[in-house]
Amino acid sequence: MMVGIMKMKYLDHGFKIIIETFNMIAKSYIIGVVEDIDLHSITLKNKEGFLIKIEVTSENFVFSDYFIRPKKFSKLSVSKLDIIKIEKRGGVKILFKHGSNDNLLFVTDQCNSSCLMCSQPPKNVDDIEYFYKINNEILSLIPKDIEVIGISGGEPTLLGEKLNLILKRLKLEFPNTRVHILSNGRKFFDKNYVSRLSLDINKLATFGIPLYSDIATIHDYVVQAKNAFYQTAIGLHNAARFGLNIEIRIVITKLNYERLPKLAKYIFMNYPFVEHVAFMGVEYTGFAVVNSELIKVNPDVYMDQLKEAVLFLNSMKINTSIYNLPLCLVHRKLWPFSVKSISDWKQEYSNDCKLCEEVNICGGFFRTSRLKYNNINPILEKKYNE
Amino acid sequence: MITYSKERNLITCLVDSSIYNMDIIFKCFYWYGKLFSIEICKKEDFVEILIEKKEGIIDEVMFNKLRLKIKQDLIDFKTRDIVTKETKSVRELIIAKAFSNLSDEEEDIIFTSPVDR
Amino acid sequence: MKKGIPNKLKSSNGYYYLLPFRFERINQEKEILINEVGDYLICDIGTASKIVNRQIDVKSNFFGELISNYFISKEPIPALLNLLANRYRTKKSFIDNFTGLHIFVLTLRCNHLCHYCQVSRKNEKNELFDMQYENIDLSINLMFKTPSVAITMEFQGGEPLLVFNKIKYSIERVKKLNKIHNKKINYVICTNLTLVNDEILTYCLDNDILISTSLDGPKNIHDENRLRSNGPSYESVVNALNFAKKRIPLDRISALMTTTRMALNHPKEIIDSYIENGFNHIFLRAISPYGFAAKNKNKNEYETEKFVEFFKIALDYIIKLNNEGVYFVEDYTALILKKILTPFPIGFVDLQSPSGLINGVVVYNYDGYVYASDEARMLAESGDYSFRLGKISDNYNDLFYGEKAKEISENGSLEALPGCSECAFQVYCGADPIRNYVSQGDTVGYRPTSNHCFKNKSIISHIINLINDGRNNENEIFRSWI
Ligand code: SF4
Ligand code: SF4
């Protein structure tokens, strides 16, 4: 086994980083599994089996989540067996968190829609090749028995053939892993595309596809794309025809909350084959902040409609969940559908939550959300079974 | 125009045939056949419908009710007629599409209830 | 477009095209619009006419709703045509399950004398009225020829338990042959239960056979209806029921009731007696116009109107019970609800179009002939062989695709029948050419005086009104039934 050493030196002012290592010169980053770690050094094993030790030579800097940072900001959450990427300039990014069910392959920043509440606004950059390489490295490094892995972007279907290659690889090397792909489903409009996809995909894979309204113009407006509704609608049927598993994802905004019960009925009548329907609160970052005037609505305003929609789908035996809403803002009848959905690294609780009896089953809110709910109301008596 | 003759126990209905075609008239008065015997005669540019009660007599109250009902029914059946005729070909298309033979690798999509899964 | 700043998407011009739909007034203020696949919208009266006269505001949500629910389209060939075709195929997919229900009448003999009996039963001892073994074998062969993967083999009578040995013979034979055919087979025995014993029940339990019996309500009604040749039968049925319940799970036993003139005044008592006997559902059936029932006009001729009244009171009472926490289902309502509230088809022959005759059900009769339905063989008992498809020994194609079969199917589609073709409830209703023939003299029938039409129209619009009103949790309760 070969061992390489990389030394990172810092100038005290700013973040200029000099990297000295024999095989880092050609590449702009290193990806590997964390074998050993402390505040000043980290040992990675890359996909060829090389061990690379990285040391921070300046006393004032340490490793942290995103970047090698001045000591006082440090909050180290990288741990053994995680897969991380270290960039030339010293950026550290966790690509795969060991033991978490939230891992995903990020495939592109590009998208063919531009949803008003997108938390991760699309970028028009040619990044497919770049992420494809990284994701393949990740796939070489992660354990073959992981339970679930996500694929997200951007819009994964923009990858074309490369998405098929990733899916094929997952199917072959990870036959028991549940693959969860977030797509707007518009590409599924093309029957031949779906047909090919269905051959490359593992039986446990699910596509999470958004449908924001039963009315075409509302859906199109929310995703800012004409004919998106028709494409997705036909896409959903094509997906069903070729046996793909489907989850419908509904982000609740001011634009669509009034018709949630009608949307629920529409989904049941037209897409009764879906495996799961998820109603989701907004994460106020990205476009959601820019467009907050247009989309922002407090959960108490739409709770009646949400209740009707969720209970309807449930009574029609469609699996239904609510994501991203603090429990105290959700009607008690809907608690059984509330899921702790916010990734642990994005999750946050308020000061009031310390008093709350249900803090353990509540998912809290997005640390990344720029607009906070103003009516958090700690639950002081347990009444879950009421 | 709908008139009523007490002596003859008969309602006469004159319908403008440029507004209501024979299909509409037949379909509309079909439903009156339980209680009434109906006679339909085509005249120059209108159609005359004679409505006679099979048993008992038609009184003023019944006539007034019937008059309103006939007017309403004619409009409803005209609306139905428009839908039937305008949608004839698209209806055939839907059925053809629903039962067309698909190529081998394609499976017909037929939903099953989540309860049966 | 500037990043993240929303674009108003251009809306198209105002013209739109109609898609097939039908409508009907349901009360003083509302009308219901129902499309080709059974999706409905309840709107103010006059809405259909507004739609047709192109008076719907294209910018309104209602316009969008009409499009998503396939009432109109912006293009001459709708963008969502594929979806609509898939929905249509699903609704009609019962056709693919060609002949799912196979009724075996192994004997016509019976030990009861019910005054409304639909088959003119014969004396208990006369074995001339049993099916020959040879014909049992041939019938089973025919049954296996059906393309459906899931089939129900139902033993009727007379009283089939009088020939339990032949039931056993048939099932054993089917089990063996099914090793090649691999069909999913459900067995049902329709019996008055008075002859059940340990051996029979053990056999039913071991073979997962469903027992279907008759219970017409409390003692006074049941006994009035079902005079046993040697004594009253309510006790014997209830005793037998209790005996059976100890041995097989209650969900393997179901009961059918027939509404007679006497029953019409006692809806609550009948339902209570079902609950008392441990059932959580009831099928409120109007008496049918066949066999003895047709002859016994005096006693049983009652207005369908009265039945509808009875049905409404019973349904109200059942809803009240559900609200009090008793889960209890009216099966006919549940079937109609499944047609109204879900995109799925139902496998109930009376509510299908094309009609369930032959393509849903077929009868192998003790007399060696195949009939289009249970009703068809009852008609034969009174000397009318119009719906006899042929001999059990005939060839499958001649029987199931022959002249007789064609003749029956010709008038078996509501879509093409006068009165029905533009009826809003068509998608929720069913065609029954044999019933038309029996009650009105020909297979086309005449809707204005048809009891079948009156009954279905009244019941369907009553259910729709309950859904629309919903003030007693009807919607929640109804959803729990389907
Ligand atoms: S108070 Fe905090 S922990 Fe409790 S339900 Fe609300 S958000 Fe969740
Ligand atoms: S039988 Fe009557 S209710 Fe049924 S479809 Fe025909 S007209 Fe309508």
Short mmCIF file of C-alpha atoms in Angstrom, two decimals, chain B residues 2-85:
data_model
loop_
_atom_site.label_atom_id
_atom_site.label_comp_id
_atom_site.label_asym_id
_atom_site.label_seq_id
_atom_site.Cartn_x
_atom_site.Cartn_y
_atom_site.Cartn_z
CA ILE B 2 -96.89 25.06 -25.59
CA THR B 3 -100.66 25.11 -25.44
CA TYR B 4 -103.27 23.10 -23.63
CA SER B 5 -106.74 22.14 -24.64
CA LYS B 6 -108.97 21.21 -21.75
CA GLU B 7 -111.67 19.73 -23.93
CA ARG B 8 -109.30 17.45 -25.80
CA ASN B 9 -107.19 16.71 -22.69
CA LEU B 10 -104.20 17.38 -24.87
CA ILE B 11 -101.04 19.42 -24.74
CA THR B 12 -99.69 20.68 -28.02
CA CYS B 13 -96.12 21.67 -28.34
CA LEU B 14 -94.72 23.54 -31.32
CA VAL B 15 -90.97 23.45 -31.57
CA ASP B 16 -88.80 25.42 -33.98
CA SER B 17 -86.92 22.80 -35.94
CA SER B 18 -84.09 25.17 -36.78
CA ILE B 19 -83.29 25.21 -33.05
CA TYR B 20 -84.23 21.69 -32.03
CA ASN B 21 -83.44 18.84 -34.39
CA MET B 22 -85.37 15.56 -34.43
CA ASP B 23 -82.76 13.75 -32.30
CA ILE B 24 -83.29 16.23 -29.53
CA ILE B 25 -87.04 15.99 -29.77
CA PHE B 26 -87.12 12.20 -29.76
CA LYS B 27 -84.69 11.90 -26.88
CA CYS B 28 -86.52 14.51 -24.87
CA PHE B 29 -90.05 13.17 -25.25
CA TYR B 30 -88.92 9.55 -24.88
CA TRP B 31 -88.99 10.10 -21.15
CA TYR B 32 -92.59 11.32 -21.17
CA GLY B 33 -93.74 7.93 -22.42
CA LYS B 34 -94.50 6.51 -18.99
CA LEU B 35 -97.51 8.72 -18.27
CA PHE B 36 -98.30 10.17 -21.66
CA SER B 37 -98.77 8.99 -25.16
CA ILE B 38 -96.71 11.10 -27.50
CA GLU B 39 -97.20 11.89 -31.14
CA ILE B 40 -94.55 13.71 -33.11
CA CYS B 41 -95.30 15.28 -36.53
CA LYS B 42 -92.81 17.10 -38.67
CA LYS B 43 -94.24 20.26 -40.24
CA GLU B 44 -92.62 22.80 -42.57
CA ASP B 45 -90.16 24.55 -40.24
CA PHE B 46 -91.42 23.35 -36.93
CA VAL B 47 -92.31 20.12 -35.22
CA GLU B 48 -95.63 19.48 -33.54
CA ILE B 49 -95.73 17.26 -30.48
CA LEU B 50 -99.06 16.04 -29.16
CA ILE B 51 -99.05 14.95 -25.54
CA GLU B 52 -101.97 13.00 -24.21
CA LYS B 53 -102.30 11.58 -20.72
CA LYS B 54 -102.66 7.82 -20.74
CA GLU B 55 -104.85 7.71 -17.64
CA GLY B 56 -106.83 10.54 -16.03
CA ILE B 57 -106.93 14.16 -17.06
CA ILE B 58 -104.43 16.98 -17.29
CA ASP B 59 -105.47 19.82 -15.01
CA GLU B 60 -104.24 23.41 -14.92
CA VAL B 61 -101.66 22.75 -12.21
CA MET B 62 -100.21 19.78 -14.00
CA PHE B 63 -100.11 21.67 -17.25
CA ASN B 64 -98.17 24.54 -15.75
CA LYS B 65 -95.68 22.16 -14.24
CA LEU B 66 -95.33 20.26 -17.46
CA ARG B 67 -94.85 23.39 -19.49
CA LEU B 68 -91.88 24.42 -17.40
CA LYS B 69 -90.46 20.93 -17.43
CA ILE B 70 -90.74 20.56 -21.20
CA LYS B 71 -89.01 23.88 -21.80
CA GLN B 72 -86.23 22.95 -19.45
CA ASP B 73 -85.87 19.44 -20.84
CA LEU B 74 -85.64 20.72 -24.39
CA ILE B 75 -82.74 22.95 -23.44
CA ASP B 76 -81.04 20.16 -21.51
CA PHE B 77 -81.43 17.70 -24.35
CA LYS B 78 -80.16 20.25 -26.80
CA THR B 79 -77.08 20.69 -24.61
CA ARG B 80 -76.65 16.92 -24.49
CA ASP B 81 -77.05 16.71 -28.23
CA ILE B 82 -74.30 19.24 -28.80
CA VAL B 83 -71.94 17.35 -26.51
CA THR B 84 -72.76 14.01 -28.13
CA LYS B 85 -72.21 15.31 -31.64
#
